[in-house]
Amino acid sequence: MKSKIEAIRNQFSKDIEDAKSAKDVEALKVKYLGKKGPVQDLMRGLKDVTDADRPHVGKWINDLKEDLMNACMRSLNELEQKEESERLSHENIDVTLPGRRHHLGRRHIVNQFMDEIVDIFIEMGFSIQEGPEIESDYYNFEALNFSKDHPARDMQDTFYITEDMLLRTHTTNLQVRLMETQKPPIRVLSPGRVYRNEEISARSHVFFHQVEAMYIDKGVTFGDLIATLESFLVKLFGAGIKSRFRPSYFPFVEPGLEVDIQCLLCRGKGCGICKHSGWLEVLGAGMIHPEVLRNGGIDPETYTGYAWGMGLERMILIKHRIKDIRILTQNDLRFLEQF
Ligand code: DAH
């Protein structure tokens, strides 16, 4: 009996050494330890063994069974690891490489600033409406009280597409369009891109962005304009911001004014950016000219309104100490990712 057991053990040792894959080992496991295998045969043979011999013969068989089982497990482990590392070496994946960074897009710095302004005005009860960038001479100039030969047209060098069509020079173009289609109270903020036929340089570009605010109702006063502007500037630039209002001229408002804020960089001390005046010009404003209201079909005897317009790029350049406006339109991720 002992020799029979050893013969099985020896044959198994040879077989398992020849096993080349986990699959081969699984097959050996079934061959030797399965129901029709030699170990089960031995078990069945136990009944023919004498009572005196049965305990130690039983132990031999059990030891054999256990040894074969352990040998199978060991070999399975080894082969599986080998197969896995072979598979990985073919896959060409370096699992030690750091993961690739996933680039998330973000709002452009100009749009971020625009969003800030839009949010402030939504809170104040304004609706947001965008006007056309390709505009007629009428809505961009004539309806706003610039007659054909008005010298103020020269203030805004214009890209003409045809004699009557142009790229809007300001977001003020929406004013008369809105008056024609809406009844007061009208309370609108209009953000968008505007165009000027200028030499491109570090300080000026042929397109930039403006926001235009307009409020028309019965009894809107100059005091309302000043109060709204002041609270807007505080919300945008912070509680400590100082502002001043200067009389100015725009054909579509009367009276017209320009608004300065204390220089964001030197806080009023005077620096290169504010040309040593301590102040920065931020926007134009005024009470809507009666002639403009009339052009929009609104009776200036019954209604009054205020409006103002502000360019965004200049503010952004100052706020972030950017020296060249052209970088805002160059799509350079190294720049854009900083905001
Ligand atoms: N449209 C003017 C510009 O582009 C800015 C402006 C000035 C808008 C006065 C207004 C205003 O609504 O009342 O320079």
Coordinates of C-alpha atoms and ligand atoms in Angstrom, one line a residue:
M1 CA 0.0 0.0 0.0
K2 CA 2.8 2.3 1.0
S3 CA 4.6 1.8 -2.3
K4 CA 1.3 2.4 -4.2
I5 CA 1.0 5.7 -2.5
E6 CA 4.6 6.7 -3.2
A7 CA 4.2 5.8 -6.8
I8 CA 1.2 8.1 -7.1
R9 CA 3.2 10.8 -5.3
N10 CA 6.1 10.4 -7.7
Q11 CA 4.0 10.4 -10.8
F12 CA 2.2 13.5 -9.5
S13 CA 5.5 15.3 -8.9
K14 CA 6.6 14.7 -12.5
D15 CA 3.2 15.8 -13.9
I16 CA 3.1 19.0 -11.9
E17 CA 6.6 19.9 -13.0
D18 CA 5.4 19.6 -16.6
A19 CA 2.4 21.8 -16.0
K20 CA 2.8 25.0 -18.1
S21 CA -0.3 26.9 -17.2
A22 CA -2.9 27.3 -14.5
K23 CA -5.2 25.4 -16.8
D24 CA -2.8 22.4 -16.7
V25 CA -2.7 22.4 -12.9
E26 CA -6.5 22.6 -12.7
A27 CA -6.6 19.5 -15.0
L28 CA -4.1 17.7 -12.7
K29 CA -6.2 18.5 -9.7
V30 CA -9.2 16.9 -11.3
K31 CA -7.1 13.9 -12.5
Y32 CA -5.5 13.1 -9.1
L33 CA -8.1 14.3 -6.6
G34 CA -11.3 14.0 -8.6
K35 CA -13.9 11.3 -8.1
K36 CA -12.4 9.0 -10.6
G37 CA -8.8 9.8 -9.5
P38 CA -6.3 7.5 -7.8
V39 CA -6.7 9.2 -4.4
Q40 CA -10.4 8.4 -4.3
D41 CA -9.5 4.8 -5.4
L42 CA -7.2 4.5 -2.4
M43 CA -10.0 5.8 -0.1
R44 CA -12.4 3.2 -1.6
G45 CA -9.7 0.5 -1.0
L46 CA -9.5 1.3 2.7
K47 CA -12.4 -1.0 3.4
D48 CA -10.2 -4.0 2.4
V49 CA -7.4 -3.0 4.8
T50 CA -7.3 -4.8 8.2
D51 CA -8.8 -3.0 11.2
A52 CA -5.3 -2.8 12.7
D53 CA -3.7 -1.2 9.7
R54 CA -6.6 1.1 8.7
P55 CA -5.7 4.1 11.0
H56 CA -2.1 4.6 9.7
V57 CA -3.0 3.6 6.1
G58 CA -5.9 6.2 6.3
K59 CA -3.4 8.8 7.6
W60 CA -1.0 8.0 4.6
I61 CA -3.8 8.6 2.2
N62 CA -4.9 11.8 3.9
D63 CA -1.3 13.1 4.0
L64 CA -1.0 12.3 0.3
K65 CA -4.3 14.1 -0.4
E66 CA -3.2 17.1 1.5
D67 CA 0.3 17.2 -0.1
L68 CA -1.2 17.0 -3.6
M69 CA -3.7 19.7 -2.8
N70 CA -1.0 22.0 -1.4
A71 CA 1.3 21.4 -4.3
C72 CA -1.5 22.3 -6.7
M73 CA -2.3 25.5 -4.9
R74 CA 1.4 26.6 -4.8
S75 CA 1.8 25.8 -8.5
L76 CA -1.4 27.6 -9.4
N77 CA -0.3 30.7 -7.5
E78 CA 3.1 30.8 -9.2
L79 CA 1.7 30.2 -12.7
E80 CA -1.0 32.7 -12.3
Q81 CA 1.5 35.4 -11.2
K82 CA 3.7 34.5 -14.1
E83 CA 0.8 34.7 -16.6
E84 CA -0.3 38.1 -15.1
S85 CA 3.2 39.6 -15.4
E86 CA 3.5 38.3 -19.0
R87 CA 0.2 39.8 -19.8
L88 CA 1.2 43.2 -18.3
S89 CA 4.5 43.2 -20.2
H90 CA 2.6 42.8 -23.5
E91 CA 0.1 45.4 -22.6
N92 CA 2.7 48.2 -22.6
I93 CA 1.1 49.9 -19.6
D94 CA 3.4 51.5 -17.1
V95 CA 1.3 51.4 -14.0
T96 CA 3.9 53.5 -12.1
L97 CA 3.2 56.5 -14.4
P98 CA 1.4 59.3 -12.6
G99 CA -2.2 59.8 -13.8
R100 CA -3.0 62.3 -16.6
R101 CA -4.4 65.6 -15.5
H102 CA -7.9 66.2 -16.7
H103 CA -8.2 69.7 -18.0
L104 CA -11.4 71.4 -17.1
G105 CA -12.5 74.3 -19.1
R106 CA -13.4 77.6 -17.5
R107 CA -15.0 80.9 -18.3
H108 CA -12.7 83.4 -20.0
I109 CA -11.6 86.2 -17.7
V110 CA -13.7 88.8 -19.6
N111 CA -16.8 86.6 -19.3
Q112 CA -16.1 86.1 -15.6
F113 CA -16.0 89.9 -15.1
M114 CA -19.1 90.3 -17.2
D115 CA -20.9 87.6 -15.1
E116 CA -20.1 89.6 -11.9
I117 CA -21.7 92.7 -13.4
V118 CA -24.7 90.8 -14.7
D119 CA -25.3 89.2 -11.3
I120 CA -25.3 92.6 -9.6
F121 CA -27.9 93.9 -12.0
I122 CA -30.1 90.9 -11.8
E123 CA -30.2 91.4 -8.1
M124 CA -31.2 95.0 -8.7
G125 CA -34.2 93.8 -10.8
F126 CA -32.8 94.4 -14.3
S127 CA -33.4 92.0 -17.1
I128 CA -30.5 91.0 -19.4
Q129 CA -30.9 91.4 -23.2
E130 CA -28.4 91.3 -26.0
G131 CA -28.5 93.5 -29.0
P132 CA -27.1 92.7 -32.5
E133 CA -23.4 93.2 -33.3
I134 CA -24.1 93.9 -37.0
E135 CA -26.2 97.1 -36.8
S136 CA -27.7 99.8 -38.9
D137 CA -26.3 103.3 -38.9
Y138 CA -29.7 104.3 -37.6
Y139 CA -29.7 102.4 -34.3
N140 CA -26.0 102.9 -33.6
F141 CA -25.9 106.6 -34.4
E142 CA -28.8 108.4 -35.9
A143 CA -31.5 107.4 -33.4
L144 CA -29.1 108.3 -30.7
N145 CA -29.0 111.8 -31.8
F146 CA -25.8 111.7 -33.9
S147 CA -26.9 113.4 -37.1
K148 CA -25.0 112.3 -40.3
D149 CA -22.4 115.0 -40.0
H150 CA -22.3 115.1 -36.2
P151 CA -18.7 115.6 -35.0
A152 CA -19.2 113.1 -32.2
R153 CA -19.2 110.3 -34.8
D154 CA -15.5 110.8 -35.1
M155 CA -15.2 109.8 -31.4
Q156 CA -16.0 106.3 -32.5
D157 CA -14.1 105.1 -35.5
T158 CA -16.4 102.8 -37.2
F159 CA -16.2 99.6 -39.3
Y160 CA -18.8 100.1 -42.0
I161 CA -20.0 97.1 -43.9
T162 CA -22.1 99.0 -46.4
E163 CA -23.1 102.7 -46.3
D164 CA -25.9 101.9 -43.9
M165 CA -24.7 98.8 -42.0
L166 CA -21.8 98.7 -39.5
L167 CA -20.3 96.8 -36.6
R168 CA -21.8 98.4 -33.6
T169 CA -19.4 100.8 -31.8
H170 CA -21.2 100.6 -28.5
T171 CA -23.9 98.6 -26.7
T172 CA -26.0 101.7 -26.6
N173 CA -27.3 100.5 -30.0
L174 CA -29.9 98.5 -28.1
Q175 CA -31.6 101.5 -26.5
V176 CA -34.0 102.6 -29.2
R177 CA -34.7 99.0 -30.3
L178 CA -35.9 98.2 -26.8
M179 CA -38.0 101.4 -26.6
E180 CA -39.7 100.4 -29.8
T181 CA -40.7 97.0 -28.6
Q182 CA -41.3 97.4 -24.8
K183 CA -43.4 99.7 -22.7
P184 CA -42.0 101.4 -19.6
P185 CA -40.9 100.5 -17.0
I186 CA -37.9 99.2 -18.9
R187 CA -35.0 98.1 -16.8
V188 CA -32.4 96.3 -18.9
L189 CA -28.7 95.5 -18.8
S190 CA -27.1 94.7 -22.1
P191 CA -23.7 93.1 -22.2
G192 CA -21.8 92.4 -25.5
R193 CA -19.0 92.9 -27.9
V194 CA -18.4 96.2 -29.7
Y195 CA -16.0 97.2 -32.5
R196 CA -13.8 100.2 -33.3
N197 CA -11.7 100.8 -36.3
E198 CA -8.5 101.5 -34.5
E199 CA -4.8 100.6 -34.7
I200 CA -4.3 97.4 -32.6
S201 CA -1.7 98.0 -29.9
A202 CA -1.0 97.1 -26.3
R203 CA -3.6 99.6 -25.2
S204 CA -6.4 99.3 -27.7
H205 CA -8.0 96.6 -29.8
V206 CA -10.5 96.5 -32.7
F207 CA -13.1 94.8 -30.5
F208 CA -13.8 94.8 -26.8
H209 CA -16.8 94.4 -24.4
Q210 CA -19.2 96.8 -22.9
V211 CA -22.3 96.6 -20.6
E212 CA -25.1 99.1 -21.1
A213 CA -27.7 99.8 -18.4
M214 CA -30.9 101.6 -19.1
Y215 CA -33.9 102.4 -16.9
I216 CA -37.0 104.2 -18.1
D217 CA -40.1 104.9 -16.1
K218 CA -42.3 107.7 -14.8
G219 CA -40.3 110.0 -12.5
V220 CA -36.8 108.5 -12.9
T221 CA -34.4 111.2 -11.7
F222 CA -30.7 112.2 -11.9
G223 CA -30.6 111.3 -8.2
D224 CA -31.7 107.7 -9.0
L225 CA -28.9 107.5 -11.6
I226 CA -26.2 108.6 -9.1
A227 CA -27.5 106.4 -6.3
T228 CA -27.7 103.3 -8.6
L229 CA -24.2 104.0 -9.9
E230 CA -22.7 104.4 -6.5
S231 CA -24.2 101.2 -5.1
F232 CA -23.1 99.3 -8.3
L233 CA -19.5 100.5 -7.9
V234 CA -19.5 99.5 -4.3
K235 CA -20.8 96.0 -5.2
L236 CA -18.2 95.6 -8.0
F237 CA -15.1 97.2 -6.4
G238 CA -15.8 96.8 -2.7
A239 CA -17.1 99.0 0.1
G240 CA -14.0 101.3 0.4
I241 CA -14.2 102.5 -3.3
K242 CA -14.3 106.2 -3.8
S243 CA -16.0 107.6 -6.9
R244 CA -16.5 111.0 -8.5
F245 CA -18.8 112.3 -11.2
R246 CA -17.7 114.8 -13.9
P247 CA -20.0 116.5 -16.4
S248 CA -19.3 115.2 -20.0
Y249 CA -20.9 115.1 -23.4
F250 CA -22.6 112.3 -25.2
P251 CA -25.2 113.1 -27.8
F252 CA -27.8 110.6 -26.5
V253 CA -27.9 112.0 -22.9
E254 CA -28.6 115.3 -21.3
P255 CA -27.0 115.9 -18.9
G256 CA -24.1 113.6 -19.5
L257 CA -21.4 112.6 -17.1
E258 CA -18.3 110.5 -16.7
V259 CA -17.6 108.5 -13.6
D260 CA -14.1 108.0 -12.2
I261 CA -13.1 105.7 -9.4
Q262 CA -10.1 106.0 -7.2
C263 CA -7.2 104.3 -8.8
L264 CA -7.3 100.6 -8.0
L265 CA -3.5 100.3 -7.9
C266 CA -2.3 103.3 -6.0
R267 CA -5.5 104.0 -4.1
G268 CA -5.5 107.7 -5.1
K269 CA -1.8 108.4 -4.5
G270 CA -1.0 108.7 -8.2
C271 CA 0.8 106.2 -10.3
G272 CA 1.7 105.4 -13.9
I273 CA -1.6 103.7 -14.6
C274 CA -3.8 106.7 -13.5
K275 CA -1.4 109.1 -15.1
H276 CA -0.6 110.4 -11.6
S277 CA -4.2 111.8 -11.1
G278 CA -5.2 109.2 -8.6
W279 CA -8.4 108.5 -10.6
L280 CA -9.5 106.1 -13.3
E281 CA -12.3 106.8 -15.7
V282 CA -14.7 103.8 -15.7
L283 CA -18.0 104.7 -17.4
G284 CA -20.2 107.2 -19.2
A285 CA -23.7 108.0 -18.1
G286 CA -26.6 110.4 -18.2
M287 CA -30.3 111.1 -18.4
I288 CA -31.6 109.8 -21.7
H289 CA -32.0 112.7 -24.2
P290 CA -35.7 113.6 -24.8
E291 CA -35.0 113.3 -28.6
V292 CA -33.8 109.7 -28.1
L293 CA -36.9 108.8 -26.1
R294 CA -39.1 110.3 -28.9
N295 CA -37.2 108.3 -31.5
G296 CA -38.1 105.1 -29.5
G297 CA -41.8 106.2 -29.4
I298 CA -41.7 107.1 -25.7
D299 CA -43.2 110.5 -24.6
P300 CA -40.5 112.5 -22.8
E301 CA -43.2 114.5 -21.1
T302 CA -44.4 111.4 -19.3
Y303 CA -41.3 109.3 -18.9
T304 CA -37.7 109.9 -18.1
G305 CA -34.8 107.5 -18.0
Y306 CA -31.1 107.1 -17.3
A307 CA -28.4 105.1 -19.1
W308 CA -24.8 104.3 -18.7
G309 CA -22.2 102.3 -20.5
M310 CA -18.9 100.8 -19.4
G311 CA -16.0 99.0 -21.1
L312 CA -14.7 95.9 -19.5
E313 CA -11.2 95.3 -20.8
R314 CA -9.6 98.4 -19.4
M315 CA -10.9 97.5 -15.9
I316 CA -9.6 93.9 -16.2
L317 CA -6.1 95.1 -17.3
I318 CA -5.9 97.5 -14.4
K319 CA -7.3 95.0 -11.8
H320 CA -4.8 92.3 -12.8
R321 CA -1.9 94.6 -13.9
I322 CA -1.9 93.2 -17.4
K323 CA 0.3 95.2 -19.7
D324 CA -1.0 94.2 -23.1
I325 CA -4.7 94.0 -24.1
R326 CA -3.9 91.6 -27.0
I327 CA -3.3 88.7 -24.6
L328 CA -7.0 88.7 -23.8
T329 CA -7.8 87.4 -27.3
Q330 CA -4.8 85.1 -27.9
N331 CA -6.2 81.9 -26.3
D332 CA -2.9 81.2 -24.5
L333 CA -3.7 78.6 -21.8
R334 CA -0.7 79.7 -19.8
F335 CA -2.4 83.0 -19.4
L336 CA -6.0 81.9 -19.2
E337 CA -5.4 79.3 -16.6
Q338 CA -4.4 81.9 -14.0
F339 CA -8.0 83.1 -13.7
Ligands
DAH1 N1 -21.7 104.5 -25.5 C1 -20.7 105.2 -24.8 C2 -19.4 104.8 -25.3 O1 -19.2 103.7 -25.9 C3 -20.8 105.0 -23.3 C4 -22.0 105.7 -22.7 C5 -22.0 107.0 -22.3 C6 -23.2 104.9 -22.6 C7 -23.1 107.6 -21.7 C8 -24.3 105.5 -22.1 C9 -24.2 106.8 -21.6 O2 -25.5 104.9 -21.9 O3 -25.3 107.4 -21.0 O4 -18.4 105.4 -25.0

